[in-house]
Amino acid sequence: MLEVSDVSHAYEPGAWAVREVSLRLEAGRIGCLLGPSGCGKTTLLRCIAGFETVAAGGVRLHGEVLAEPGRHMPPEKRRIGMVFQDYALLPHLSVTGNIEFGLHALPRAERRRRVEEMLELVGLAEHAGAYPQELSGGQQQRVALARSLAPRPRLLLMDEPFAHLDPALRERLLVEVKQILRQLGTTVLMVSHDPLEAFALADRLGVMREGRLEQWDDSYVLYHQPVNRFVAGFVGRGAWLKGIVRGDGGIDTELGVARGHSAESLRPGAQVDLLLRPDDVLHDDACVTTARVVERSFKGSEFLYALALDSGARVLASVPSHHNHAPGERIGIRLATEHLVAFAAQV
Ligand code: ADP
Ligand code: MG
């Protein structure tokens, strides 16, 4: 298990790139850090990998201390694998050569066996002799993955591994990579700036802001029970609707009473902003409450509608794509909240 406790790091005195970050990741789990550019994601990975020292706090892996102030296990001793955004494959080595690269310590026969196993795992057995530049982006990324998994790391760190791939390829590779990691039972901490990618891969998610980890939770909890507006806004689409908390725990809004369970107890009478995800707003032709279609974007099996309410407030609705309504039309809607995410209203 990976345990990061209160880790801080500054590249220059006083400029904290990572501030008091704590997280735990159980063995075999995939965790993902999200957050805007410059919030400290890469720095945190580098502290865990051992490329940076920690100014405060500690990093432990399976109970062993890797880093503390004044104590720094060198990266090559940590048995942590790393996959970077730019693959960092060695151009003069074949696929086999690249995968073999970190296996010098193993006897030859064992090394061969490990390489074959990895080639099989990532589906590149027939490209064993190819050079990186002869491979597609997706294949190169699979070589990078095989290379970092070959030494059987105790933990795999991946820094925006799919950022350079085109969206269609990325979606396919995400599924493959997840299967590979699950098959090996590898513990993974990755970084992404794309919430959809994070949801597709990870069991545990974190959102960072200005060096701090704002929340670290199961993916489902983070999406449905974000601890603040920043996290709520970062992990998915949604709109804020004004409401007033009722005595029975529901929230009165322009669209009727929103009900569902809430992580925090809401004070009756309080004015709140309620987060509505696109799947919290249902389109129903039978509804008397209507909203005007402002924008319609086609997502394949569904439309994402931006809707204007009578008050001028906007909400989003995810609607099966056989309900095709043009901008300007009025369509019936109702609330279907399961979780209430509400924060004190901002004035
Ligand atoms: P992210 O990966 O979330 O985009 P980084 O960890 O790369 O963020 O950067 C966090 C902060 O640390 C930023 O303010 C960045 O400018 C700063 N930083 C990153 N690397 C260095 C470095 N080598 N030297 C000085 N400052 C750095
Ligand atoms: Mg980064």
Short mmCIF file of C-alpha atoms and ligand atoms in Angstrom, two decimals:
data_model
loop_
_atom_site.label_atom_id
_atom_site.label_comp_id
_atom_site.label_asym_id
_atom_site.label_seq_id
_atom_site.Cartn_x
_atom_site.Cartn_y
_atom_site.Cartn_z
CA MET A 1 0.00 0.00 0.00
CA LEU A 2 1.13 3.54 -0.79
CA GLU A 3 0.90 6.07 2.00
CA VAL A 4 1.65 9.71 1.42
CA SER A 5 1.41 11.76 4.61
CA ASP A 6 1.51 15.54 4.73
CA VAL A 7 4.06 15.77 1.94
CA SER A 8 5.26 19.24 0.94
CA HIS A 9 7.77 20.26 -1.68
CA ALA A 10 9.13 23.63 -2.85
CA TYR A 11 11.47 24.07 -5.82
CA GLU A 12 12.37 27.50 -4.50
CA PRO A 13 12.19 28.58 -0.86
CA GLY A 14 8.66 29.55 0.09
CA ALA A 15 7.11 28.62 -3.28
CA TRP A 16 5.23 25.46 -2.37
CA ALA A 17 4.48 23.30 -5.40
CA VAL A 18 2.97 20.59 -3.17
CA ARG A 19 1.46 21.42 0.21
CA GLU A 20 0.65 18.93 2.95
CA VAL A 21 -0.70 16.25 0.66
CA SER A 22 -1.93 13.01 2.21
CA LEU A 23 -3.36 10.02 0.42
CA ARG A 24 -3.54 6.25 0.74
CA LEU A 25 -3.77 3.85 -2.14
CA GLU A 26 -4.43 0.18 -1.44
CA ALA A 27 -2.43 -2.49 -3.28
CA GLY A 28 -3.89 -3.36 -6.68
CA ARG A 29 -5.88 -0.14 -6.96
CA ILE A 30 -5.66 2.53 -9.61
CA GLY A 31 -5.65 6.10 -8.32
CA CYS A 32 -5.72 9.24 -10.42
CA LEU A 33 -4.83 12.84 -9.64
CA LEU A 34 -6.73 15.52 -11.50
CA GLY A 35 -6.28 19.25 -11.50
CA PRO A 36 -5.46 22.26 -13.63
CA SER A 37 -2.02 22.77 -15.12
CA GLY A 38 0.57 23.82 -12.53
CA CYS A 39 -1.33 22.54 -9.48
CA GLY A 40 1.48 20.17 -8.47
CA LYS A 41 0.47 16.78 -9.91
CA THR A 42 3.81 16.02 -11.58
CA THR A 43 5.73 17.29 -8.56
CA LEU A 44 3.85 14.93 -6.27
CA LEU A 45 4.62 11.97 -8.58
CA ARG A 46 8.28 13.01 -8.65
CA CYS A 47 8.38 13.10 -4.84
CA ILE A 48 6.94 9.58 -4.73
CA ALA A 49 9.34 8.34 -7.43
CA GLY A 50 12.30 9.93 -5.64
CA PHE A 51 13.27 12.53 -8.25
CA GLU A 52 12.53 15.24 -5.68
CA THR A 53 13.11 15.26 -1.94
CA VAL A 54 10.32 16.02 0.48
CA ALA A 55 10.59 19.11 2.68
CA ALA A 56 8.01 17.78 5.09
CA GLY A 57 5.92 14.67 5.54
CA GLY A 58 6.63 11.14 4.39
CA VAL A 59 6.14 8.55 1.67
CA ARG A 60 5.80 4.86 2.53
CA LEU A 61 5.29 1.85 0.32
CA HIS A 62 4.14 -1.39 1.95
CA GLY A 63 5.22 0.08 5.29
CA GLU A 64 8.75 0.92 4.15
CA VAL A 65 9.80 4.56 4.41
CA LEU A 66 10.88 5.89 1.00
CA ALA A 67 11.13 9.52 1.91
CA GLU A 68 11.07 11.77 4.94
CA PRO A 69 12.87 15.04 5.64
CA GLY A 70 16.55 14.08 5.85
CA ARG A 71 15.89 10.61 4.46
CA HIS A 72 15.78 9.88 0.77
CA MET A 73 15.85 6.47 -0.83
CA PRO A 74 17.30 6.85 -4.35
CA PRO A 75 14.75 6.34 -7.16
CA GLU A 76 16.42 3.18 -8.51
CA LYS A 77 16.05 1.49 -5.10
CA ARG A 78 12.32 2.20 -4.80
CA ARG A 79 11.11 -0.34 -7.38
CA ILE A 80 8.65 2.15 -8.77
CA GLY A 81 7.90 2.23 -12.50
CA MET A 82 7.16 5.39 -14.38
CA VAL A 83 5.39 6.12 -17.67
CA PHE A 84 5.68 9.61 -19.08
CA GLN A 85 3.57 11.62 -21.47
CA ASP A 86 6.24 11.47 -24.18
CA TYR A 87 6.92 7.69 -23.79
CA ALA A 88 10.71 8.33 -23.60
CA LEU A 89 11.46 5.21 -25.68
CA LEU A 90 15.02 4.71 -26.82
CA PRO A 91 14.98 5.21 -30.61
CA HIS A 92 18.06 3.07 -31.34
CA LEU A 93 16.64 0.03 -29.56
CA SER A 94 13.99 -2.35 -30.87
CA VAL A 95 10.77 -3.04 -28.97
CA THR A 96 12.51 -5.99 -27.30
CA GLY A 97 15.54 -3.84 -26.48
CA ASN A 98 13.36 -1.17 -24.91
CA ILE A 99 11.46 -3.63 -22.76
CA GLU A 100 14.70 -5.36 -21.73
CA PHE A 101 16.26 -2.08 -20.76
CA GLY A 102 15.49 -2.17 -17.04
CA LEU A 103 16.15 -5.89 -16.64
CA HIS A 104 19.98 -5.99 -16.64
CA ALA A 105 20.11 -7.54 -13.21
CA LEU A 106 18.21 -10.63 -14.35
CA PRO A 107 19.88 -13.75 -15.81
CA ARG A 108 19.55 -13.96 -19.61
CA ALA A 109 16.94 -16.72 -19.74
CA GLU A 110 14.76 -15.02 -17.17
CA ARG A 111 15.12 -11.72 -19.03
CA ARG A 112 13.96 -13.34 -22.32
CA ARG A 113 11.01 -14.91 -20.59
CA ARG A 114 9.98 -11.64 -18.99
CA VAL A 115 10.18 -9.78 -22.30
CA GLU A 116 8.06 -12.41 -24.06
CA GLU A 117 5.50 -12.29 -21.29
CA MET A 118 5.30 -8.50 -21.58
CA LEU A 119 5.05 -8.57 -25.39
CA GLU A 120 2.19 -11.01 -25.07
CA LEU A 121 0.51 -8.93 -22.41
CA VAL A 122 0.50 -5.71 -24.44
CA GLY A 123 -0.25 -7.51 -27.72
CA LEU A 124 2.98 -6.60 -29.53
CA ALA A 125 4.57 -10.04 -29.97
CA GLU A 126 4.67 -9.68 -33.76
CA HIS A 127 6.41 -6.28 -33.47
CA ALA A 128 9.23 -7.46 -31.20
CA GLY A 129 11.94 -6.47 -33.70
CA ALA A 130 10.41 -3.14 -34.76
CA TYR A 131 11.89 0.23 -33.84
CA PRO A 132 9.85 2.88 -32.02
CA GLN A 133 9.52 5.17 -35.06
CA GLU A 134 7.95 2.30 -37.04
CA LEU A 135 5.09 2.04 -34.53
CA SER A 136 1.89 4.03 -34.09
CA GLY A 137 1.44 6.30 -31.07
CA GLY A 138 -0.76 3.74 -29.36
CA GLN A 139 1.78 0.95 -29.95
CA GLN A 140 4.60 3.14 -28.63
CA GLN A 141 2.61 3.82 -25.50
CA ARG A 142 2.08 0.08 -25.02
CA VAL A 143 5.85 -0.47 -25.34
CA ALA A 144 6.42 2.22 -22.71
CA LEU A 145 3.92 0.46 -20.47
CA ALA A 146 5.57 -2.94 -21.04
CA ARG A 147 8.99 -1.48 -20.32
CA SER A 148 7.92 -0.01 -17.00
CA LEU A 149 5.98 -3.13 -15.98
CA ALA A 150 8.74 -5.61 -16.93
CA PRO A 151 10.79 -5.19 -13.70
CA ARG A 152 7.56 -5.88 -11.73
CA PRO A 153 7.45 -2.54 -9.94
CA ARG A 154 5.72 -2.32 -6.59
CA LEU A 155 3.98 0.80 -7.84
CA LEU A 156 3.48 2.27 -11.31
CA LEU A 157 3.32 6.04 -11.76
CA MET A 158 1.91 7.42 -15.01
CA ASP A 159 2.04 11.12 -15.86
CA GLU A 160 -0.61 12.05 -18.43
CA PRO A 161 0.20 8.89 -20.41
CA PHE A 162 -2.46 9.40 -23.05
CA ALA A 163 -2.24 13.15 -23.57
CA HIS A 164 -0.63 12.94 -27.01
CA LEU A 165 -3.02 10.38 -28.49
CA ASP A 166 -6.02 11.25 -30.60
CA PRO A 167 -9.38 10.79 -28.84
CA ALA A 168 -10.58 7.67 -30.69
CA LEU A 169 -7.31 5.83 -30.12
CA ARG A 170 -7.18 7.02 -26.53
CA GLU A 171 -10.55 5.56 -25.71
CA ARG A 172 -9.53 2.14 -27.07
CA LEU A 173 -6.14 2.22 -25.37
CA LEU A 174 -7.72 3.16 -22.03
CA VAL A 175 -9.75 -0.05 -22.07
CA GLU A 176 -6.72 -2.15 -23.03
CA VAL A 177 -4.45 -0.56 -20.44
CA LYS A 178 -7.01 -1.05 -17.71
CA GLN A 179 -7.29 -4.75 -18.59
CA ILE A 180 -3.50 -5.14 -18.56
CA LEU A 181 -3.12 -3.42 -15.18
CA ARG A 182 -5.97 -5.41 -13.66
CA GLN A 183 -4.54 -8.65 -14.99
CA LEU A 184 -1.21 -7.95 -13.28
CA GLY A 185 -2.82 -6.49 -10.18
CA THR A 186 -0.48 -3.50 -10.42
CA THR A 187 -0.93 -0.60 -8.03
CA VAL A 188 -1.03 2.57 -10.10
CA LEU A 189 -1.04 6.27 -9.36
CA MET A 190 -1.59 8.34 -12.47
CA VAL A 191 -2.08 11.94 -13.42
CA SER A 192 -4.60 13.26 -15.87
CA HIS A 193 -6.26 16.54 -16.67
CA ASP A 194 -9.21 14.77 -18.22
CA PRO A 195 -11.96 13.68 -15.79
CA LEU A 196 -13.42 11.23 -18.33
CA GLU A 197 -10.09 9.46 -18.61
CA ALA A 198 -9.82 9.39 -14.83
CA PHE A 199 -13.29 7.89 -14.42
CA ALA A 200 -12.57 5.29 -17.11
CA LEU A 201 -9.42 4.04 -15.38
CA ALA A 202 -9.33 4.81 -11.71
CA ASP A 203 -10.98 3.47 -8.56
CA ARG A 204 -9.75 6.37 -6.45
CA LEU A 205 -9.64 9.99 -7.55
CA GLY A 206 -8.08 13.13 -6.21
CA VAL A 207 -8.40 16.75 -7.25
CA MET A 208 -5.49 19.12 -6.63
CA ARG A 209 -5.50 22.90 -6.52
CA GLU A 210 -2.48 25.12 -5.91
CA GLY A 211 -0.44 22.29 -4.43
CA ARG A 212 -3.17 20.99 -2.16
CA LEU A 213 -5.17 17.81 -2.52
CA GLU A 214 -8.73 19.04 -2.08
CA GLN A 215 -10.34 15.61 -1.98
CA TRP A 216 -9.24 11.99 -2.30
CA ASP A 217 -12.06 9.50 -2.55
CA ASP A 218 -13.65 6.67 -4.47
CA SER A 219 -14.46 7.90 -7.97
CA TYR A 220 -18.18 7.55 -7.37
CA VAL A 221 -18.06 9.52 -4.12
CA LEU A 222 -15.92 12.25 -5.61
CA TYR A 223 -18.39 12.73 -8.45
CA HIS A 224 -21.53 12.61 -6.36
CA GLN A 225 -20.27 14.12 -3.10
CA PRO A 226 -17.62 16.68 -3.99
CA VAL A 227 -16.44 18.54 -0.89
CA ASN A 228 -16.43 21.98 -2.49
CA ARG A 229 -17.33 23.93 -5.61
CA PHE A 230 -13.89 23.58 -7.13
CA VAL A 231 -13.94 19.79 -7.00
CA ALA A 232 -17.56 19.74 -8.17
CA GLY A 233 -16.70 21.95 -11.12
CA PHE A 234 -13.58 20.04 -12.04
CA VAL A 235 -14.92 16.51 -12.23
CA GLY A 236 -17.79 16.88 -14.60
CA ARG A 237 -20.31 19.04 -16.29
CA GLY A 238 -23.02 20.63 -14.30
CA ALA A 239 -24.87 23.82 -13.54
CA TRP A 240 -25.73 25.60 -10.30
CA LEU A 241 -29.34 26.33 -9.47
CA LYS A 242 -30.52 28.52 -6.59
CA GLY A 243 -32.60 26.83 -3.93
CA ILE A 244 -33.86 26.98 -0.36
CA VAL A 245 -33.53 24.07 2.03
CA ARG A 246 -36.85 22.68 3.26
CA GLY A 247 -37.67 21.33 6.69
CA ASP A 248 -37.79 17.80 5.26
CA GLY A 249 -34.28 17.98 3.78
CA GLY A 250 -35.40 18.56 0.19
CA ILE A 251 -34.47 21.71 -1.68
CA ASP A 252 -37.06 24.03 -3.23
CA THR A 253 -35.97 25.17 -6.68
CA GLU A 254 -37.47 26.69 -9.75
CA LEU A 255 -37.80 23.15 -11.11
CA GLY A 256 -39.64 21.85 -8.06
CA VAL A 257 -38.34 20.02 -5.03
CA ALA A 258 -34.98 18.30 -5.39
CA ARG A 259 -34.61 15.24 -3.20
CA GLY A 260 -31.81 12.81 -2.53
CA HIS A 261 -29.27 12.06 0.09
CA SER A 262 -26.79 14.66 1.03
CA ALA A 263 -23.32 14.25 2.49
CA GLU A 264 -23.76 17.31 4.66
CA SER A 265 -26.73 18.20 6.78
CA LEU A 266 -28.40 21.21 5.26
CA ARG A 267 -29.93 23.81 7.57
CA PRO A 268 -33.63 24.38 6.86
CA GLY A 269 -34.24 27.83 5.40
CA ALA A 270 -30.66 28.17 4.11
CA GLN A 271 -30.16 29.61 0.65
CA VAL A 272 -28.00 27.27 -1.36
CA ASP A 273 -26.59 26.67 -4.81
CA LEU A 274 -27.55 23.18 -5.92
CA LEU A 275 -25.34 21.31 -8.37
CA LEU A 276 -27.27 19.68 -11.18
CA ARG A 277 -25.41 17.17 -13.34
CA PRO A 278 -26.77 16.55 -16.84
CA ASP A 279 -28.24 13.25 -15.65
CA ASP A 280 -30.10 15.00 -12.81
CA VAL A 281 -32.36 16.74 -15.32
CA LEU A 282 -34.76 14.50 -17.25
CA HIS A 283 -36.57 15.44 -20.42
CA ASP A 284 -40.18 14.34 -20.30
CA ASP A 285 -42.75 15.52 -22.86
CA ALA A 286 -45.49 15.07 -20.26
CA CYS A 287 -43.99 17.65 -17.89
CA VAL A 288 -45.68 21.00 -17.47
CA THR A 289 -42.38 22.61 -16.49
CA THR A 290 -40.52 23.53 -19.63
CA ALA A 291 -37.22 25.06 -20.60
CA ARG A 292 -35.91 26.53 -23.82
CA VAL A 293 -33.20 24.72 -25.75
CA VAL A 294 -30.19 27.01 -26.01
CA GLU A 295 -27.68 24.57 -27.37
CA ARG A 296 -27.70 20.96 -28.49
CA SER A 297 -24.62 18.80 -28.84
CA PHE A 298 -24.74 15.31 -30.22
CA LYS A 299 -22.86 12.70 -28.17
CA GLY A 300 -23.80 9.58 -30.11
CA SER A 301 -26.33 7.78 -27.96
CA GLU A 302 -27.48 11.01 -26.37
CA PHE A 303 -27.80 14.74 -26.75
CA LEU A 304 -26.42 17.16 -24.23
CA TYR A 305 -28.87 20.05 -24.08
CA ALA A 306 -28.12 23.43 -22.53
CA LEU A 307 -31.48 24.73 -21.36
CA ALA A 308 -32.63 28.16 -20.23
CA LEU A 309 -35.21 28.29 -17.44
CA ASP A 310 -37.77 31.09 -17.08
CA SER A 311 -35.59 32.85 -14.48
CA GLY A 312 -32.70 32.90 -16.95
CA ALA A 313 -30.79 30.19 -15.07
CA ARG A 314 -29.18 27.53 -17.23
CA VAL A 315 -29.15 23.78 -16.69
CA LEU A 316 -27.77 20.85 -18.68
CA ALA A 317 -29.73 17.75 -19.58
CA SER A 318 -28.51 14.49 -21.00
CA VAL A 319 -31.27 13.11 -23.21
CA PRO A 320 -31.52 9.93 -25.34
CA SER A 321 -30.76 10.92 -28.90
CA HIS A 322 -34.13 10.02 -30.42
CA HIS A 323 -35.41 13.18 -28.70
CA ASN A 324 -34.09 15.65 -31.22
CA HIS A 325 -35.13 19.22 -30.42
CA ALA A 326 -33.85 22.32 -32.16
CA PRO A 327 -32.49 25.36 -30.32
CA GLY A 328 -35.37 27.68 -29.51
CA GLU A 329 -37.86 24.87 -28.85
CA ARG A 330 -39.36 24.44 -25.40
CA ILE A 331 -39.14 20.97 -23.89
CA GLY A 332 -40.63 19.47 -20.73
CA ILE A 333 -38.15 18.71 -17.94
CA ARG A 334 -38.11 17.48 -14.37
CA LEU A 335 -35.57 16.83 -11.67
CA ALA A 336 -34.29 13.34 -10.97
CA THR A 337 -31.61 13.94 -8.37
CA GLU A 338 -30.31 11.05 -6.32
CA HIS A 339 -27.63 12.96 -4.46
CA LEU A 340 -27.96 16.54 -3.34
CA VAL A 341 -24.77 18.56 -3.74
CA ALA A 342 -25.42 22.01 -2.37
CA PHE A 343 -23.23 24.75 -0.91
CA ALA A 344 -24.17 28.00 0.81
CA ALA A 345 -25.31 30.41 -1.86
CA GLN A 346 -22.77 32.83 -3.21
CA VAL A 347 -24.06 36.40 -3.32
P1 ADP B 1 1.23 19.99 -12.88
O1 ADP B 1 1.92 18.70 -13.17
O2 ADP B 1 0.00 19.85 -12.06
O3 ADP B 1 0.95 20.79 -14.13
P2 ADP B 1 3.77 20.76 -11.69
O4 ADP B 1 3.99 19.81 -10.59
O5 ADP B 1 4.52 20.54 -12.96
O6 ADP B 1 2.21 20.91 -11.99
O7 ADP B 1 4.14 22.23 -11.19
C1 ADP B 1 3.72 22.72 -9.93
C2 ADP B 1 4.38 24.07 -9.69
O8 ADP B 1 5.77 23.91 -9.56
C3 ADP B 1 4.17 25.07 -10.81
O9 ADP B 1 4.02 26.34 -10.23
C4 ADP B 1 5.45 24.98 -11.60
O10 ADP B 1 5.72 26.18 -12.25
C5 ADP B 1 6.47 24.67 -10.53
N1 ADP B 1 7.59 23.86 -11.05
C6 ADP B 1 7.48 22.66 -11.65
N2 ADP B 1 8.70 22.16 -11.96
C7 ADP B 1 9.60 23.07 -11.53
C8 ADP B 1 11.03 23.15 -11.55
N3 ADP B 1 11.78 22.15 -12.06
N4 ADP B 1 11.61 24.24 -11.01
C9 ADP B 1 10.87 25.25 -10.48
N5 ADP B 1 9.52 25.23 -10.42
C10 ADP B 1 8.89 24.18 -10.94
MG MG B 2 2.35 17.78 -15.00
#
